[in-house]
Tab-separated table of C-alpha atoms in Angstrom:
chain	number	residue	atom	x	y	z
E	247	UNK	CA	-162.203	121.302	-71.272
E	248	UNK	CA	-164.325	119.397	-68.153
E	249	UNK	CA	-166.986	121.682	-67.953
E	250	UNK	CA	-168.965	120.601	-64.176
E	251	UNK	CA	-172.295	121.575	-65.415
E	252	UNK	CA	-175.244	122.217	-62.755
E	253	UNK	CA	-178.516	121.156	-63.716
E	254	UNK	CA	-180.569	123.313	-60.743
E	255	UNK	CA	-183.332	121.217	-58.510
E	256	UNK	CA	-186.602	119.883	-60.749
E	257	UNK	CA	-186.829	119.445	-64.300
E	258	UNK	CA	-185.126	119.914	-68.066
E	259	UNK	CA	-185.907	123.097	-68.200
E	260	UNK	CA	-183.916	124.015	-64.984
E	261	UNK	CA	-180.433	123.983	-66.885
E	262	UNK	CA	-179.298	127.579	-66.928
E	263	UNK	CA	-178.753	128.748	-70.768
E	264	UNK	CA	-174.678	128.886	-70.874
E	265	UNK	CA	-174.873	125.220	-69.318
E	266	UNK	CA	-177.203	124.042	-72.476
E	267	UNK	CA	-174.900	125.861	-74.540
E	268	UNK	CA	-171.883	123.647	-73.035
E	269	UNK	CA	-174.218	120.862	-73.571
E	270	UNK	CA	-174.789	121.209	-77.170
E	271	UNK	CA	-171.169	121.191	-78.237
E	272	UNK	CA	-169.720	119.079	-75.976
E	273	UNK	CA	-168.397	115.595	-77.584
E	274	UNK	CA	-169.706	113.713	-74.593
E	275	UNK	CA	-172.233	114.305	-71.811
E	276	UNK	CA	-172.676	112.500	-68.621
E	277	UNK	CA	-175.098	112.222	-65.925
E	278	UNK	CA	-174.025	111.984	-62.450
E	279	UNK	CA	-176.829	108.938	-61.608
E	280	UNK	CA	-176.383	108.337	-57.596
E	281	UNK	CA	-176.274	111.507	-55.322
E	282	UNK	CA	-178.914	112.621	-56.151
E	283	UNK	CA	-181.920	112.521	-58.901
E	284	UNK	CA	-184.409	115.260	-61.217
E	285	UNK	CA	-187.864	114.854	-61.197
E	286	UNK	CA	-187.445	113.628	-64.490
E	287	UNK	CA	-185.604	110.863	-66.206
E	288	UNK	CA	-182.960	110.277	-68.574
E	289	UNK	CA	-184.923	110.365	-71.578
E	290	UNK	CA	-186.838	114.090	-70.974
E	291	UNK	CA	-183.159	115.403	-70.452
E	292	UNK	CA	-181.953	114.292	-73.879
E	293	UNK	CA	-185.309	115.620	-75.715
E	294	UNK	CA	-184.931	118.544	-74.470
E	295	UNK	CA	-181.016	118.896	-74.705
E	296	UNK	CA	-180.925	116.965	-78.144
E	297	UNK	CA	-178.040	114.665	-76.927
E	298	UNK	CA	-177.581	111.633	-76.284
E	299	UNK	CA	-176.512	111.285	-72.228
E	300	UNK	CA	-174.592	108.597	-70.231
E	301	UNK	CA	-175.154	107.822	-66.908
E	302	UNK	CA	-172.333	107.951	-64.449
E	303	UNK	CA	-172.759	105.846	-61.385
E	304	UNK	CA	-170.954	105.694	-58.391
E	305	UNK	CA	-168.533	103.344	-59.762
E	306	UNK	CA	-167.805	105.033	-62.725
E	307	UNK	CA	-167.080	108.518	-61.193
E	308	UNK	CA	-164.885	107.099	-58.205
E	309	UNK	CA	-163.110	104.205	-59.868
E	310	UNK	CA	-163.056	105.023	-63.844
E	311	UNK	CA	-162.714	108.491	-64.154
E	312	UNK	CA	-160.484	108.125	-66.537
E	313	UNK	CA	-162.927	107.353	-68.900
E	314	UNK	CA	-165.128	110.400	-68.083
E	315	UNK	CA	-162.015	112.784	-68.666
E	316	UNK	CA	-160.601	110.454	-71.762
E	317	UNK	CA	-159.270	113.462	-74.383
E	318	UNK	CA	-160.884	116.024	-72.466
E	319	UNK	CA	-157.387	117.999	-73.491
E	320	UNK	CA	-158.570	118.248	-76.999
E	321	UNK	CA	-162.665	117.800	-76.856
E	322	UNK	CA	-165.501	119.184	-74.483
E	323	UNK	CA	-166.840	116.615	-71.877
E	324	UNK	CA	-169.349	118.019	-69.528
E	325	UNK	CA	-170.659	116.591	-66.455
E	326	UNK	CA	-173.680	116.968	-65.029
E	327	UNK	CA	-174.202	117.167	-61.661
E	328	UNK	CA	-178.215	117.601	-60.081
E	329	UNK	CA	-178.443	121.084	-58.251
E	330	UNK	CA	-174.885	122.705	-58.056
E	331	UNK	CA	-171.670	121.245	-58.657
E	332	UNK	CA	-170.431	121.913	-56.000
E	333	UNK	CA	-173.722	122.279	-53.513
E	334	UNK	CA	-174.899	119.959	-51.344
E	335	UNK	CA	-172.290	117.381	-52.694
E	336	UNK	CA	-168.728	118.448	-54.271
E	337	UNK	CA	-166.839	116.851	-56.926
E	338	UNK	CA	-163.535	117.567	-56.116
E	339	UNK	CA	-162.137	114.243	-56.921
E	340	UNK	CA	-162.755	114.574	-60.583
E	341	UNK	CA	-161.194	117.650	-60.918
E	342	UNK	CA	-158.127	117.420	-59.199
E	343	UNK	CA	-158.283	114.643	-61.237
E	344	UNK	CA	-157.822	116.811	-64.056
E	345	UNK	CA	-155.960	119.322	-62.865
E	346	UNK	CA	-152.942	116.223	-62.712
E	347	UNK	CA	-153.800	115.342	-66.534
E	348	UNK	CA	-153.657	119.093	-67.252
E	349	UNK	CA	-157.309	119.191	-68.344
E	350	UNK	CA	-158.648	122.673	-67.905
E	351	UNK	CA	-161.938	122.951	-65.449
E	352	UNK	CA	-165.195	125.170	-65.896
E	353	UNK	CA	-167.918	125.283	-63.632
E	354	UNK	CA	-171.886	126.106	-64.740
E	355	UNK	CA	-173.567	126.822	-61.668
E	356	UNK	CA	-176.543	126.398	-60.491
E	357	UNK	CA	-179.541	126.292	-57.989
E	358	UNK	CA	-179.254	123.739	-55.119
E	359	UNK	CA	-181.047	122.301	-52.289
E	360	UNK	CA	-179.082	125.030	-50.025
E	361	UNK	CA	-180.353	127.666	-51.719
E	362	UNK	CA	-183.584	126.590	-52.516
E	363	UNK	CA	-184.601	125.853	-48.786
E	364	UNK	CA	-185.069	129.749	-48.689
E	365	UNK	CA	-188.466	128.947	-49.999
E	366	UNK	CA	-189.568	126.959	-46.668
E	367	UNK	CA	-189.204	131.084	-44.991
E	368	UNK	CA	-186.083	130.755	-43.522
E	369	UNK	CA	-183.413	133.266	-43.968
E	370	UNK	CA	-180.620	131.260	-45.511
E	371	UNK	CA	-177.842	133.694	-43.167
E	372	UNK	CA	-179.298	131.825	-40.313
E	373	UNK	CA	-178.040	128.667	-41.297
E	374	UNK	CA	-175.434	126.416	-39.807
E	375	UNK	CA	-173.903	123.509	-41.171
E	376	UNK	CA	-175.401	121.219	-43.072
E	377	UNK	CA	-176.218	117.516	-41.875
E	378	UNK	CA	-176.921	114.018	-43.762
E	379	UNK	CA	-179.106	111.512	-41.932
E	380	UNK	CA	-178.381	107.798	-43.066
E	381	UNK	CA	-180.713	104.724	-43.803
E	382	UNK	CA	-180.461	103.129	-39.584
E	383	UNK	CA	-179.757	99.199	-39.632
E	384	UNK	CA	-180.639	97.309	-36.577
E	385	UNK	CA	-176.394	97.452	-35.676
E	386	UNK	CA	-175.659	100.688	-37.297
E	387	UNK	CA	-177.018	104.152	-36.194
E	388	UNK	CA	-174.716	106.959	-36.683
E	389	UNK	CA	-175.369	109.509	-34.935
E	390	UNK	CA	-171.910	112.527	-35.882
E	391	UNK	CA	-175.146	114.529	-37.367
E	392	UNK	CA	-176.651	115.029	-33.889
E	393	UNK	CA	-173.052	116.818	-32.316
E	394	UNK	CA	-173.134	118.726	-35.520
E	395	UNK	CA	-177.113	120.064	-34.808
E	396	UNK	CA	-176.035	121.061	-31.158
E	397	UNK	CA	-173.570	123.123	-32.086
E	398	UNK	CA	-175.618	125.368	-34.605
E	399	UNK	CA	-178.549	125.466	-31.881
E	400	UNK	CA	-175.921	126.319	-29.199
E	401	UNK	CA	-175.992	129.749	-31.310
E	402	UNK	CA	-179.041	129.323	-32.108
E	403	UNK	CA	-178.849	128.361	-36.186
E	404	UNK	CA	-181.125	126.715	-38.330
E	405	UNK	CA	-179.889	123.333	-39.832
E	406	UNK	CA	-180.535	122.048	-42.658
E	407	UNK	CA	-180.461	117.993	-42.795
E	408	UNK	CA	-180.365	116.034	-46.519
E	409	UNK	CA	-181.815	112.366	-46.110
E	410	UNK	CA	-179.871	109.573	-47.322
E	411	UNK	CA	-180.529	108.218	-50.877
E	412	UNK	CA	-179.701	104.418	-52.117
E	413	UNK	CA	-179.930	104.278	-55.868
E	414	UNK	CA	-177.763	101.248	-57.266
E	415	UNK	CA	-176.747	100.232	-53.662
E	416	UNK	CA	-175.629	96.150	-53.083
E	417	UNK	CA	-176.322	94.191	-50.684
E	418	UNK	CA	-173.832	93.144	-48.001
E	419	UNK	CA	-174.511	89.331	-49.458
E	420	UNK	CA	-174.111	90.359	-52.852
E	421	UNK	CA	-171.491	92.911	-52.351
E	422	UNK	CA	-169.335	89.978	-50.689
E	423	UNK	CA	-169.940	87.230	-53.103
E	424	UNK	CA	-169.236	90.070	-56.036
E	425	UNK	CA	-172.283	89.797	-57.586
E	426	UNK	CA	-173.667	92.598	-59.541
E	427	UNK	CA	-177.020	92.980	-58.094
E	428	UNK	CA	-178.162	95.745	-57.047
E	429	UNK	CA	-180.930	96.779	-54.436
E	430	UNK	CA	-184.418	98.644	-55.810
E	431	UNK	CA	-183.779	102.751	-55.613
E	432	UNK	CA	-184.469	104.156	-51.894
E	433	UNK	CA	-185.264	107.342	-50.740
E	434	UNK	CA	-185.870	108.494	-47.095
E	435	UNK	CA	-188.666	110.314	-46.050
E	436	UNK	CA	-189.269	113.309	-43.920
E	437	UNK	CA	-190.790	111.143	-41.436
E	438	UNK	CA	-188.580	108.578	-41.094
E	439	UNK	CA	-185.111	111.269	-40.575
E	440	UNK	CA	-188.098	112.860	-37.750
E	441	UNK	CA	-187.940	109.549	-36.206
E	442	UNK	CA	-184.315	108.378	-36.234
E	443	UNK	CA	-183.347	112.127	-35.082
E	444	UNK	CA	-185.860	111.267	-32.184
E	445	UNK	CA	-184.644	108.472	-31.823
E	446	UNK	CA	-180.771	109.363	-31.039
E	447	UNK	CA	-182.355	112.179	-28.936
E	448	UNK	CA	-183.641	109.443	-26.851
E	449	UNK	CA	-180.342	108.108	-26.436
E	450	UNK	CA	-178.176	111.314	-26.213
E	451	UNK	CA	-180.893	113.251	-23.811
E	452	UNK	CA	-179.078	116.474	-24.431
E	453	UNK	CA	-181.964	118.649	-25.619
E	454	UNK	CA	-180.928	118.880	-29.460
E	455	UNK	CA	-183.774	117.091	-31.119
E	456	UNK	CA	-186.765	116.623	-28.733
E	457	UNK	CA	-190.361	115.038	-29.586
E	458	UNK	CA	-191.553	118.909	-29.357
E	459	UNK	CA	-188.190	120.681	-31.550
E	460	UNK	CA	-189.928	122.893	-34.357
E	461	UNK	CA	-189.022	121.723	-37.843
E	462	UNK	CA	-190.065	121.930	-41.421
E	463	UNK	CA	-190.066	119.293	-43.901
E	464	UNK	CA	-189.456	119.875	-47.601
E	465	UNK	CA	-190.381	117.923	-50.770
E	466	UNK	CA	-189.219	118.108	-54.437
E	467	UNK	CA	-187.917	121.786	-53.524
E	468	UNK	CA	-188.332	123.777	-56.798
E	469	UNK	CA	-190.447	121.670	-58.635
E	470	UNK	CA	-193.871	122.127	-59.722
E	471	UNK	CA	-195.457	120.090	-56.600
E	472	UNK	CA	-193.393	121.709	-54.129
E	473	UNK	CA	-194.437	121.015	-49.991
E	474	UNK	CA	-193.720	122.481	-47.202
E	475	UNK	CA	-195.369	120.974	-43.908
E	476	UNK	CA	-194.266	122.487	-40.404
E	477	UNK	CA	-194.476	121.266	-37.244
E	478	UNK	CA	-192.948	119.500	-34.271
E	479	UNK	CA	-190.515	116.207	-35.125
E	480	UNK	CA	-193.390	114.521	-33.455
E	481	UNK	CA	-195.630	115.630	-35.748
E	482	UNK	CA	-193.846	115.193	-38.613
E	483	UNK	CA	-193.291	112.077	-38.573
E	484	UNK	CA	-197.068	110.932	-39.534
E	485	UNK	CA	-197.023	113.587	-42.606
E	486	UNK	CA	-195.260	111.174	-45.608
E	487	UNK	CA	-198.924	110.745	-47.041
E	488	UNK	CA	-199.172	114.562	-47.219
E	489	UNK	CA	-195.635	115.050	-48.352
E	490	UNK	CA	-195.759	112.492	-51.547
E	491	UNK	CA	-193.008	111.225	-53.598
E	492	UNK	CA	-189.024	112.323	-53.128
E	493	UNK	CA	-186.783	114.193	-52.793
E	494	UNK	CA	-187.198	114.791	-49.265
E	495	UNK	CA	-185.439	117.393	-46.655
E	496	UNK	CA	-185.508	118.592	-43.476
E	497	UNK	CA	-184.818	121.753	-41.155
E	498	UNK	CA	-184.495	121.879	-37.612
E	499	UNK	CA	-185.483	125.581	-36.561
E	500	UNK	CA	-182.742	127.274	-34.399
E	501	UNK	CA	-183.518	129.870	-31.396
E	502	UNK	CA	-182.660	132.476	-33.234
E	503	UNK	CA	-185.624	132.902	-35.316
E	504	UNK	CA	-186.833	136.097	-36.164
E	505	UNK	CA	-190.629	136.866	-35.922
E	506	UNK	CA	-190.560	137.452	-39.933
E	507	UNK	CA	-189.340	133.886	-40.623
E	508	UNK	CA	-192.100	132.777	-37.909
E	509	UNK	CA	-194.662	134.396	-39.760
E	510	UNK	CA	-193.654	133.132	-42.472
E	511	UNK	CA	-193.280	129.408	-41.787
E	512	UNK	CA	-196.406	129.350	-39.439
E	513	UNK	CA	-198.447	129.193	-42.586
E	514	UNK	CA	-197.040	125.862	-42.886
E	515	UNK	CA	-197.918	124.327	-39.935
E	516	UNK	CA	-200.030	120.925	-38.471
E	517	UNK	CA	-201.566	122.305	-36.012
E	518	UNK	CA	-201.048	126.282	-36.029
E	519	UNK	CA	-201.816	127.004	-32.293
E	520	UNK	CA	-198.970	124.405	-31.012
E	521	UNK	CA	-196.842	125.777	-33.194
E	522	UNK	CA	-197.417	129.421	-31.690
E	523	UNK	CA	-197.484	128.210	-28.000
E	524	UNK	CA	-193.787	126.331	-28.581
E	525	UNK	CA	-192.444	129.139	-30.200
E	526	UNK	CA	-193.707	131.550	-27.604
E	527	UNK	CA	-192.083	129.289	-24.921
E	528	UNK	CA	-188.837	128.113	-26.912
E	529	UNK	CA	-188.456	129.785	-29.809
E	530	UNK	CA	-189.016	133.596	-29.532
E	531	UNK	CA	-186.445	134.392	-27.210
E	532	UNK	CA	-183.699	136.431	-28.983
């Protein structure tokens, strides 16, 4: 059996108990190292599990999966995945993957970043889809994410954006030359998705993510040292200092807010009397 075990959003002890139990007996155990990262590292996980773990990078899971599922007919391997399995970021390469060697598939799930965003105040029914915002170069600046936002606020949905992550990224030099170097790990800040979301605003000048749009930023969502800051984009994009280390996240507030969830997520806010003047203006219209 493949058992696709989800580890929830913080720490070891996050793990629900029948995913520890796959854990324990399975004959191998691997990490899922690149999407996305605990606030803890390798070696609290396999204290606390009592196993040894290996990591399972990009490369591995896309190009070599055929050693991850090696006689997973006859043994246990389980696969952990940060979050859910299939949350924020799905896995359904590896297990069709399977499914074509005939390897039976389980899934442990768990608590992810689009559940746990409920904690910010906002009712997780008012959601739309889900964005990613990407590191900008100086000659590439996607911008799909921004078409995406405009049509949950044309009816009036929150959205939810996940900020990019490079952990074991190469450089274009060393990527073309094939040598194995790898960059340092990067993570992007609330402020910085503020700013490149202002940024295509500026450019698109269709009204989806102005200077003054309400948002809330998130960090390390579940853990221990959980933040929530709200405010305009503006705004937030001075608050890293306040926000602290990764994993970041953002939400762009839709019209449809009800006065609970503003009540709620006021609390949060920079400067609490802007916040109630733009929502009076933009915000509280049903």
């Amino acid at each position: 059996m493949l058992y696709l075990v989800g580890l929830g959003l913080s720490d070891e002890t996050d793990i629900t108990v029948k995913g520890l139990e796959v854990v324990k007996k399975a004959s191998r155990v691997y990490l899922e190292a690149y999407t996305s990262i605990l606030l803890v590292d390798q070696m609290v996980l396999e204290k606390y599990y009592e196993r040894s773990i290996i990591l399972a990078d990009r490369e591995m899971v896309e190009s070599n999966s055929d050693e991850i599922l090696r006689n997973a007919q006859d043994e246990d391997v389980a696969f952990l995945v940060v979050g859910d399995p299939f949350g924020a970021t799905t896995h359904t390469d590896l297990v069709l993957r399977a499914r074509e060697l005939n390897i039976p598939v389980r899934t442990v799930p768990n608590a992810s970043i689009m559940s746990g965003i409920g904690a910010c105040g906002l009712q997780l029914y008012n959601f739309g889809q889900t964005v990613s915002m990407v590191f900008f170069t100086d000659n590439w600046k996607p911008s799909s994410f921004y078409d995406r936002i405009r049509e949950n606020r044309q009816i009036g949905l929150h959205t939810l954006v996940l900020v990019d992550i490079k952990v074991k990224e190469q450089s274009l030099e060393n990527l073309a030359r094939g040598r194995m170097i790898f960059e340092p790990p990067r993570y992007m800040t609330v402020g910085q998705c503020a700013q490149q979301m202002i940024e295509v605003e500026e450019e698109r000048k269709d009204g989806v993510c102005t200077r003054d749009s309400l948002a809330i930023g998130a960090a390390r969502v579940g853990g221990k040292t959980e933040k929530f800051i709200a405010g305009t984009l503006e705004e937030l994009c001075s608050q890293d200092d306040e926000f602290g280390p990764p994993l970041h996240s953002l939400v762009l507030l839709g019209r449809r807010a009800h006065e609970l969830e503003n009540d709620f997520v006021r609390h949060f806010a920079v400067d609490k009397e802007k916040w109630d003047r733009i929502w009076k203006e933009e915000y509280g219209k049903q």
